[in-house]
């Protein structure tokens, strides 16, 4: 389960009192490690692709920063639904990781140095039609000179995403401060495209929606869990931003 925003207890306890609305019954064929790996990023990916984007077989899905924990699960779920996946990689290591995924992570665009035009690559990959669904990892709202160097280099501009969207496309964004100017809205209107916001806490904000939460556990492909005695070292690595992966600790 996931603790609600107003909880007064920590999840690192032997016993905790939680309302049943915040819990999922674990299927017998899903092991505890797989369940733990699904709850956060798996829930985000399922919300984005199933409820917001309504992905279907034959759709083309662009997953930006595909080697991130969220991106990796989103790629797997999109492929499980029969979609064609395009993803971007922010480094050579990310590109190699995505190419090693089984099944393969689809077409990988190397955006490590900002030399590749993501919009142009996606239009070329789709024969000029554009992609059906975009899952972003943040976007640039201004020109490169007005953004931090790291963000300006790695993230696509909002105009690029609008350009590569196909007719009836769906843009699922994690950018809570997204600002669309009238020309942006006009482009989306002419394409009949939509923008949806992916909020991590959406399931905890409405009791009416929590029944849908009970259907979401599935099998992602995960790295091996780490034993408890390695948890401290792993946490230090994560806190120093030396890795972008999520770690599952096996008790």
mmCIF file with all atom_site columns, C-alpha atoms in Angstrom, residues 91-225:
data_model
loop_
_atom_site.group_PDB
_atom_site.id
_atom_site.type_symbol
_atom_site.label_atom_id
_atom_site.label_alt_id
_atom_site.label_comp_id
_atom_site.label_asym_id
_atom_site.label_entity_id
_atom_site.label_seq_id
_atom_site.pdbx_PDB_ins_code
_atom_site.Cartn_x
_atom_site.Cartn_y
_atom_site.Cartn_z
_atom_site.occupancy
_atom_site.B_iso_or_equiv
_atom_site.pdbx_formal_charge
_atom_site.auth_seq_id
_atom_site.auth_comp_id
_atom_site.auth_asym_id
_atom_site.auth_atom_id
_atom_site.pdbx_PDB_model_num
ATOM 1   C CA . UNK A 1 91  ? 23.812  9.256  -21.503 1.00 0.00 ? 91  UNK A CA 1
ATOM 2   C CA . UNK A 1 92  ? 25.679  6.415  -23.182 1.00 0.00 ? 92  UNK A CA 1
ATOM 3   C CA . UNK A 1 93  ? 25.029  4.229  -20.131 1.00 0.00 ? 93  UNK A CA 1
ATOM 4   C CA . UNK A 1 94  ? 21.285  4.944  -20.370 1.00 0.00 ? 94  UNK A CA 1
ATOM 5   C CA . UNK A 1 95  ? 21.301  4.079  -24.077 1.00 0.00 ? 95  UNK A CA 1
ATOM 6   C CA . UNK A 1 96  ? 23.081  0.781  -23.486 1.00 0.00 ? 96  UNK A CA 1
ATOM 7   C CA . UNK A 1 97  ? 20.709  -0.043 -20.618 1.00 0.00 ? 97  UNK A CA 1
ATOM 8   C CA . UNK A 1 98  ? 17.629  0.543  -22.784 1.00 0.00 ? 98  UNK A CA 1
ATOM 9   C CA . UNK A 1 99  ? 19.053  -1.530 -25.607 1.00 0.00 ? 99  UNK A CA 1
ATOM 10  C CA . UNK A 1 100 ? 19.634  -4.422 -23.184 1.00 0.00 ? 100 UNK A CA 1
ATOM 11  C CA . UNK A 1 101 ? 15.996  -4.505 -22.030 1.00 0.00 ? 101 UNK A CA 1
ATOM 12  C CA . UNK A 1 102 ? 14.176  -7.724 -22.876 1.00 0.00 ? 102 UNK A CA 1
ATOM 13  C CA . UNK A 1 103 ? 11.991  -7.321 -24.762 1.00 0.00 ? 103 UNK A CA 1
ATOM 14  C CA . UNK A 1 104 ? 14.059  -4.550 -26.345 1.00 0.00 ? 104 UNK A CA 1
ATOM 15  C CA . UNK A 1 105 ? 13.058  -1.030 -25.323 1.00 0.00 ? 105 UNK A CA 1
ATOM 16  C CA . UNK A 1 106 ? 12.103  -0.050 -28.876 1.00 0.00 ? 106 UNK A CA 1
ATOM 17  C CA . UNK A 1 107 ? 13.783  2.774  -30.772 1.00 0.00 ? 107 UNK A CA 1
ATOM 18  C CA . UNK A 1 108 ? 16.239  4.694  -28.565 1.00 0.00 ? 108 UNK A CA 1
ATOM 19  C CA . UNK A 1 109 ? 17.103  8.329  -29.353 1.00 0.00 ? 109 UNK A CA 1
ATOM 20  C CA . UNK A 1 110 ? 20.446  9.447  -27.918 1.00 0.00 ? 110 UNK A CA 1
ATOM 21  C CA . UNK A 1 111 ? 19.757  12.931 -26.501 1.00 0.00 ? 111 UNK A CA 1
ATOM 22  C CA . UNK A 1 112 ? 22.876  12.999 -24.310 1.00 0.00 ? 112 UNK A CA 1
ATOM 23  C CA . UNK A 1 113 ? 24.526  16.094 -25.804 1.00 0.00 ? 113 UNK A CA 1
ATOM 24  C CA . UNK A 1 114 ? 21.537  17.936 -27.188 1.00 0.00 ? 114 UNK A CA 1
ATOM 25  C CA . UNK A 1 115 ? 22.759  17.410 -30.753 1.00 0.00 ? 115 UNK A CA 1
ATOM 26  C CA . UNK A 1 116 ? 19.809  15.241 -31.810 1.00 0.00 ? 116 UNK A CA 1
ATOM 27  C CA . UNK A 1 117 ? 16.475  16.890 -32.623 1.00 0.00 ? 117 UNK A CA 1
ATOM 28  C CA . UNK A 1 118 ? 13.970  14.725 -30.740 1.00 0.00 ? 118 UNK A CA 1
ATOM 29  C CA . UNK A 1 119 ? 10.978  16.123 -32.641 1.00 0.00 ? 119 UNK A CA 1
ATOM 30  C CA . UNK A 1 120 ? 12.624  15.516 -36.011 1.00 0.00 ? 120 UNK A CA 1
ATOM 31  C CA . UNK A 1 121 ? 13.660  11.981 -35.017 1.00 0.00 ? 121 UNK A CA 1
ATOM 32  C CA . UNK A 1 122 ? 10.113  11.102 -33.866 1.00 0.00 ? 122 UNK A CA 1
ATOM 33  C CA . UNK A 1 123 ? 8.538   12.475 -37.037 1.00 0.00 ? 123 UNK A CA 1
ATOM 34  C CA . UNK A 1 124 ? 11.040  10.517 -39.105 1.00 0.00 ? 124 UNK A CA 1
ATOM 35  C CA . UNK A 1 125 ? 10.304  7.347  -37.109 1.00 0.00 ? 125 UNK A CA 1
ATOM 36  C CA . UNK A 1 126 ? 6.543   7.745  -37.637 1.00 0.00 ? 126 UNK A CA 1
ATOM 37  C CA . UNK A 1 127 ? 6.645   8.745  -41.307 1.00 0.00 ? 127 UNK A CA 1
ATOM 38  C CA . UNK A 1 128 ? 5.786   12.340 -40.479 1.00 0.00 ? 128 UNK A CA 1
ATOM 39  C CA . UNK A 1 129 ? 2.562   11.439 -38.654 1.00 0.00 ? 129 UNK A CA 1
ATOM 40  C CA . UNK A 1 130 ? 3.786   12.124 -35.119 1.00 0.00 ? 130 UNK A CA 1
ATOM 41  C CA . UNK A 1 131 ? 3.432   10.037 -31.972 1.00 0.00 ? 131 UNK A CA 1
ATOM 42  C CA . UNK A 1 132 ? 0.152   9.196  -30.274 1.00 0.00 ? 132 UNK A CA 1
ATOM 43  C CA . UNK A 1 133 ? 1.293   9.504  -26.653 1.00 0.00 ? 133 UNK A CA 1
ATOM 44  C CA . UNK A 1 134 ? 4.112   11.422 -24.979 1.00 0.00 ? 134 UNK A CA 1
ATOM 45  C CA . UNK A 1 135 ? 5.242   10.796 -21.388 1.00 0.00 ? 135 UNK A CA 1
ATOM 46  C CA . UNK A 1 136 ? 7.619   13.596 -20.478 1.00 0.00 ? 136 UNK A CA 1
ATOM 47  C CA . UNK A 1 137 ? 10.157  13.855 -17.669 1.00 0.00 ? 137 UNK A CA 1
ATOM 48  C CA . UNK A 1 138 ? 9.847   17.620 -17.426 1.00 0.00 ? 138 UNK A CA 1
ATOM 49  C CA . UNK A 1 139 ? 10.106  20.181 -20.237 1.00 0.00 ? 139 UNK A CA 1
ATOM 50  C CA . UNK A 1 140 ? 11.868  23.420 -21.026 1.00 0.00 ? 140 UNK A CA 1
ATOM 51  C CA . UNK A 1 141 ? 9.442   26.325 -20.867 1.00 0.00 ? 141 UNK A CA 1
ATOM 52  C CA . UNK A 1 142 ? 11.826  29.034 -22.075 1.00 0.00 ? 142 UNK A CA 1
ATOM 53  C CA . UNK A 1 143 ? 14.827  29.456 -24.319 1.00 0.00 ? 143 UNK A CA 1
ATOM 54  C CA . UNK A 1 144 ? 18.103  27.675 -23.574 1.00 0.00 ? 144 UNK A CA 1
ATOM 55  C CA . UNK A 1 145 ? 19.671  30.898 -22.288 1.00 0.00 ? 145 UNK A CA 1
ATOM 56  C CA . UNK A 1 146 ? 16.958  31.243 -19.599 1.00 0.00 ? 146 UNK A CA 1
ATOM 57  C CA . UNK A 1 147 ? 17.128  27.666 -18.277 1.00 0.00 ? 147 UNK A CA 1
ATOM 58  C CA . UNK A 1 148 ? 19.705  25.963 -16.012 1.00 0.00 ? 148 UNK A CA 1
ATOM 59  C CA . UNK A 1 149 ? 22.411  24.321 -18.170 1.00 0.00 ? 149 UNK A CA 1
ATOM 60  C CA . UNK A 1 150 ? 21.455  20.750 -17.191 1.00 0.00 ? 150 UNK A CA 1
ATOM 61  C CA . UNK A 1 151 ? 17.767  21.295 -17.923 1.00 0.00 ? 151 UNK A CA 1
ATOM 62  C CA . UNK A 1 152 ? 18.439  23.162 -21.156 1.00 0.00 ? 152 UNK A CA 1
ATOM 63  C CA . UNK A 1 153 ? 20.669  20.363 -22.423 1.00 0.00 ? 153 UNK A CA 1
ATOM 64  C CA . UNK A 1 154 ? 18.594  17.294 -21.572 1.00 0.00 ? 154 UNK A CA 1
ATOM 65  C CA . UNK A 1 155 ? 14.932  18.296 -21.691 1.00 0.00 ? 155 UNK A CA 1
ATOM 66  C CA . UNK A 1 156 ? 12.989  19.036 -24.867 1.00 0.00 ? 156 UNK A CA 1
ATOM 67  C CA . UNK A 1 157 ? 11.251  22.362 -25.308 1.00 0.00 ? 157 UNK A CA 1
ATOM 68  C CA . UNK A 1 158 ? 7.473   22.390 -25.013 1.00 0.00 ? 158 UNK A CA 1
ATOM 69  C CA . UNK A 1 159 ? 7.268   23.433 -28.689 1.00 0.00 ? 159 UNK A CA 1
ATOM 70  C CA . UNK A 1 160 ? 9.172   20.270 -29.656 1.00 0.00 ? 160 UNK A CA 1
ATOM 71  C CA . UNK A 1 161 ? 6.653   18.066 -27.862 1.00 0.00 ? 161 UNK A CA 1
ATOM 72  C CA . UNK A 1 162 ? 3.720   19.856 -29.488 1.00 0.00 ? 162 UNK A CA 1
ATOM 73  C CA . UNK A 1 163 ? 5.437   19.485 -32.867 1.00 0.00 ? 163 UNK A CA 1
ATOM 74  C CA . UNK A 1 164 ? 5.997   15.734 -32.571 1.00 0.00 ? 164 UNK A CA 1
ATOM 75  C CA . UNK A 1 165 ? 2.448   15.012 -31.343 1.00 0.00 ? 165 UNK A CA 1
ATOM 76  C CA . UNK A 1 166 ? 0.216   13.425 -33.945 1.00 0.00 ? 166 UNK A CA 1
ATOM 77  C CA . UNK A 1 167 ? -3.440  14.210 -34.642 1.00 0.00 ? 167 UNK A CA 1
ATOM 78  C CA . UNK A 1 168 ? -5.474  13.285 -31.561 1.00 0.00 ? 168 UNK A CA 1
ATOM 79  C CA . UNK A 1 169 ? -2.250  12.879 -29.598 1.00 0.00 ? 169 UNK A CA 1
ATOM 80  C CA . UNK A 1 170 ? -2.091  12.859 -25.812 1.00 0.00 ? 170 UNK A CA 1
ATOM 81  C CA . UNK A 1 171 ? 0.674   14.606 -23.877 1.00 0.00 ? 171 UNK A CA 1
ATOM 82  C CA . UNK A 1 172 ? 1.064   13.363 -20.286 1.00 0.00 ? 172 UNK A CA 1
ATOM 83  C CA . UNK A 1 173 ? 3.226   15.822 -18.390 1.00 0.00 ? 173 UNK A CA 1
ATOM 84  C CA . UNK A 1 174 ? 4.914   15.864 -14.989 1.00 0.00 ? 174 UNK A CA 1
ATOM 85  C CA . UNK A 1 175 ? 5.630   19.601 -15.345 1.00 0.00 ? 175 UNK A CA 1
ATOM 86  C CA . UNK A 1 176 ? 3.346   21.190 -12.746 1.00 0.00 ? 176 UNK A CA 1
ATOM 87  C CA . UNK A 1 177 ? 4.292   24.730 -13.851 1.00 0.00 ? 177 UNK A CA 1
ATOM 88  C CA . UNK A 1 178 ? 3.559   24.141 -17.532 1.00 0.00 ? 178 UNK A CA 1
ATOM 89  C CA . UNK A 1 179 ? 2.625   27.370 -19.305 1.00 0.00 ? 179 UNK A CA 1
ATOM 90  C CA . UNK A 1 180 ? 0.989   27.244 -22.726 1.00 0.00 ? 180 UNK A CA 1
ATOM 91  C CA . UNK A 1 181 ? 0.895   30.415 -24.789 1.00 0.00 ? 181 UNK A CA 1
ATOM 92  C CA . UNK A 1 182 ? -1.917  31.106 -27.308 1.00 0.00 ? 182 UNK A CA 1
ATOM 93  C CA . UNK A 1 183 ? 0.131   29.758 -30.266 1.00 0.00 ? 183 UNK A CA 1
ATOM 94  C CA . UNK A 1 184 ? 0.753   26.542 -28.291 1.00 0.00 ? 184 UNK A CA 1
ATOM 95  C CA . UNK A 1 185 ? -2.956  26.166 -27.575 1.00 0.00 ? 185 UNK A CA 1
ATOM 96  C CA . UNK A 1 186 ? -3.770  26.850 -31.211 1.00 0.00 ? 186 UNK A CA 1
ATOM 97  C CA . UNK A 1 187 ? -1.406  24.088 -32.365 1.00 0.00 ? 187 UNK A CA 1
ATOM 98  C CA . UNK A 1 188 ? -2.933  21.625 -29.906 1.00 0.00 ? 188 UNK A CA 1
ATOM 99  C CA . UNK A 1 189 ? -6.439  22.681 -31.002 1.00 0.00 ? 189 UNK A CA 1
ATOM 100 C CA . UNK A 1 190 ? -5.670  22.143 -34.698 1.00 0.00 ? 190 UNK A CA 1
ATOM 101 C CA . UNK A 1 191 ? -4.355  18.659 -33.909 1.00 0.00 ? 191 UNK A CA 1
ATOM 102 C CA . UNK A 1 192 ? -7.211  17.825 -31.545 1.00 0.00 ? 192 UNK A CA 1
ATOM 103 C CA . UNK A 1 193 ? -4.498  16.943 -29.022 1.00 0.00 ? 193 UNK A CA 1
ATOM 104 C CA . UNK A 1 194 ? -4.838  16.965 -25.240 1.00 0.00 ? 194 UNK A CA 1
ATOM 105 C CA . UNK A 1 195 ? -2.587  17.679 -22.252 1.00 0.00 ? 195 UNK A CA 1
ATOM 106 C CA . UNK A 1 196 ? -2.986  15.745 -18.987 1.00 0.00 ? 196 UNK A CA 1
ATOM 107 C CA . UNK A 1 197 ? -1.102  16.250 -15.742 1.00 0.00 ? 197 UNK A CA 1
ATOM 108 C CA . UNK A 1 198 ? 0.388   13.263 -13.920 1.00 0.00 ? 198 UNK A CA 1
ATOM 109 C CA . UNK A 1 199 ? 0.108   13.805 -10.174 1.00 0.00 ? 199 UNK A CA 1
ATOM 110 C CA . UNK A 1 200 ? 1.784   11.106 -8.057  1.00 0.00 ? 200 UNK A CA 1
ATOM 111 C CA . UNK A 1 201 ? -0.682  11.542 -5.210  1.00 0.00 ? 201 UNK A CA 1
ATOM 112 C CA . UNK A 1 202 ? -3.903  11.520 -7.236  1.00 0.00 ? 202 UNK A CA 1
ATOM 113 C CA . UNK A 1 203 ? -5.118  8.190  -5.796  1.00 0.00 ? 203 UNK A CA 1
ATOM 114 C CA . UNK A 1 204 ? -4.863  9.512  -2.252  1.00 0.00 ? 204 UNK A CA 1
ATOM 115 C CA . UNK A 1 205 ? -6.849  12.675 -2.944  1.00 0.00 ? 205 UNK A CA 1
ATOM 116 C CA . UNK A 1 206 ? -10.253 11.144 -3.645  1.00 0.00 ? 206 UNK A CA 1
ATOM 117 C CA . UNK A 1 207 ? -11.954 8.243  -1.875  1.00 0.00 ? 207 UNK A CA 1
ATOM 118 C CA . UNK A 1 208 ? -14.130 7.762  -4.964  1.00 0.00 ? 208 UNK A CA 1
ATOM 119 C CA . UNK A 1 209 ? -11.078 6.881  -7.081  1.00 0.00 ? 209 UNK A CA 1
ATOM 120 C CA . UNK A 1 210 ? -9.438  4.424  -4.699  1.00 0.00 ? 210 UNK A CA 1
ATOM 121 C CA . UNK A 1 211 ? -11.439 1.436  -5.935  1.00 0.00 ? 211 UNK A CA 1
ATOM 122 C CA . UNK A 1 212 ? -9.583  1.673  -9.268  1.00 0.00 ? 212 UNK A CA 1
ATOM 123 C CA . UNK A 1 213 ? -6.297  1.428  -7.356  1.00 0.00 ? 213 UNK A CA 1
ATOM 124 C CA . UNK A 1 214 ? -7.072  -2.185 -6.440  1.00 0.00 ? 214 UNK A CA 1
ATOM 125 C CA . UNK A 1 215 ? -6.609  -3.411 -10.040 1.00 0.00 ? 215 UNK A CA 1
ATOM 126 C CA . UNK A 1 216 ? -3.109  -2.192 -10.717 1.00 0.00 ? 216 UNK A CA 1
ATOM 127 C CA . UNK A 1 217 ? -0.565  -4.784 -9.496  1.00 0.00 ? 217 UNK A CA 1
ATOM 128 C CA . UNK A 1 218 ? 1.277   -6.456 -12.381 1.00 0.00 ? 218 UNK A CA 1
ATOM 129 C CA . UNK A 1 219 ? 4.691   -7.976 -13.133 1.00 0.00 ? 219 UNK A CA 1
ATOM 130 C CA . UNK A 1 220 ? 7.499   -5.525 -13.998 1.00 0.00 ? 220 UNK A CA 1
ATOM 131 C CA . UNK A 1 221 ? 11.024  -6.647 -14.840 1.00 0.00 ? 221 UNK A CA 1
ATOM 132 C CA . UNK A 1 222 ? 13.146  -5.632 -11.854 1.00 0.00 ? 222 UNK A CA 1
ATOM 133 C CA . UNK A 1 223 ? 16.756  -5.751 -10.712 1.00 0.00 ? 223 UNK A CA 1
ATOM 134 C CA . UNK A 1 224 ? 17.529  -8.171 -7.901  1.00 0.00 ? 224 UNK A CA 1
ATOM 135 C CA . UNK A 1 225 ? 16.572  -6.945 -4.387  1.00 0.00 ? 225 UNK A CA 1
#
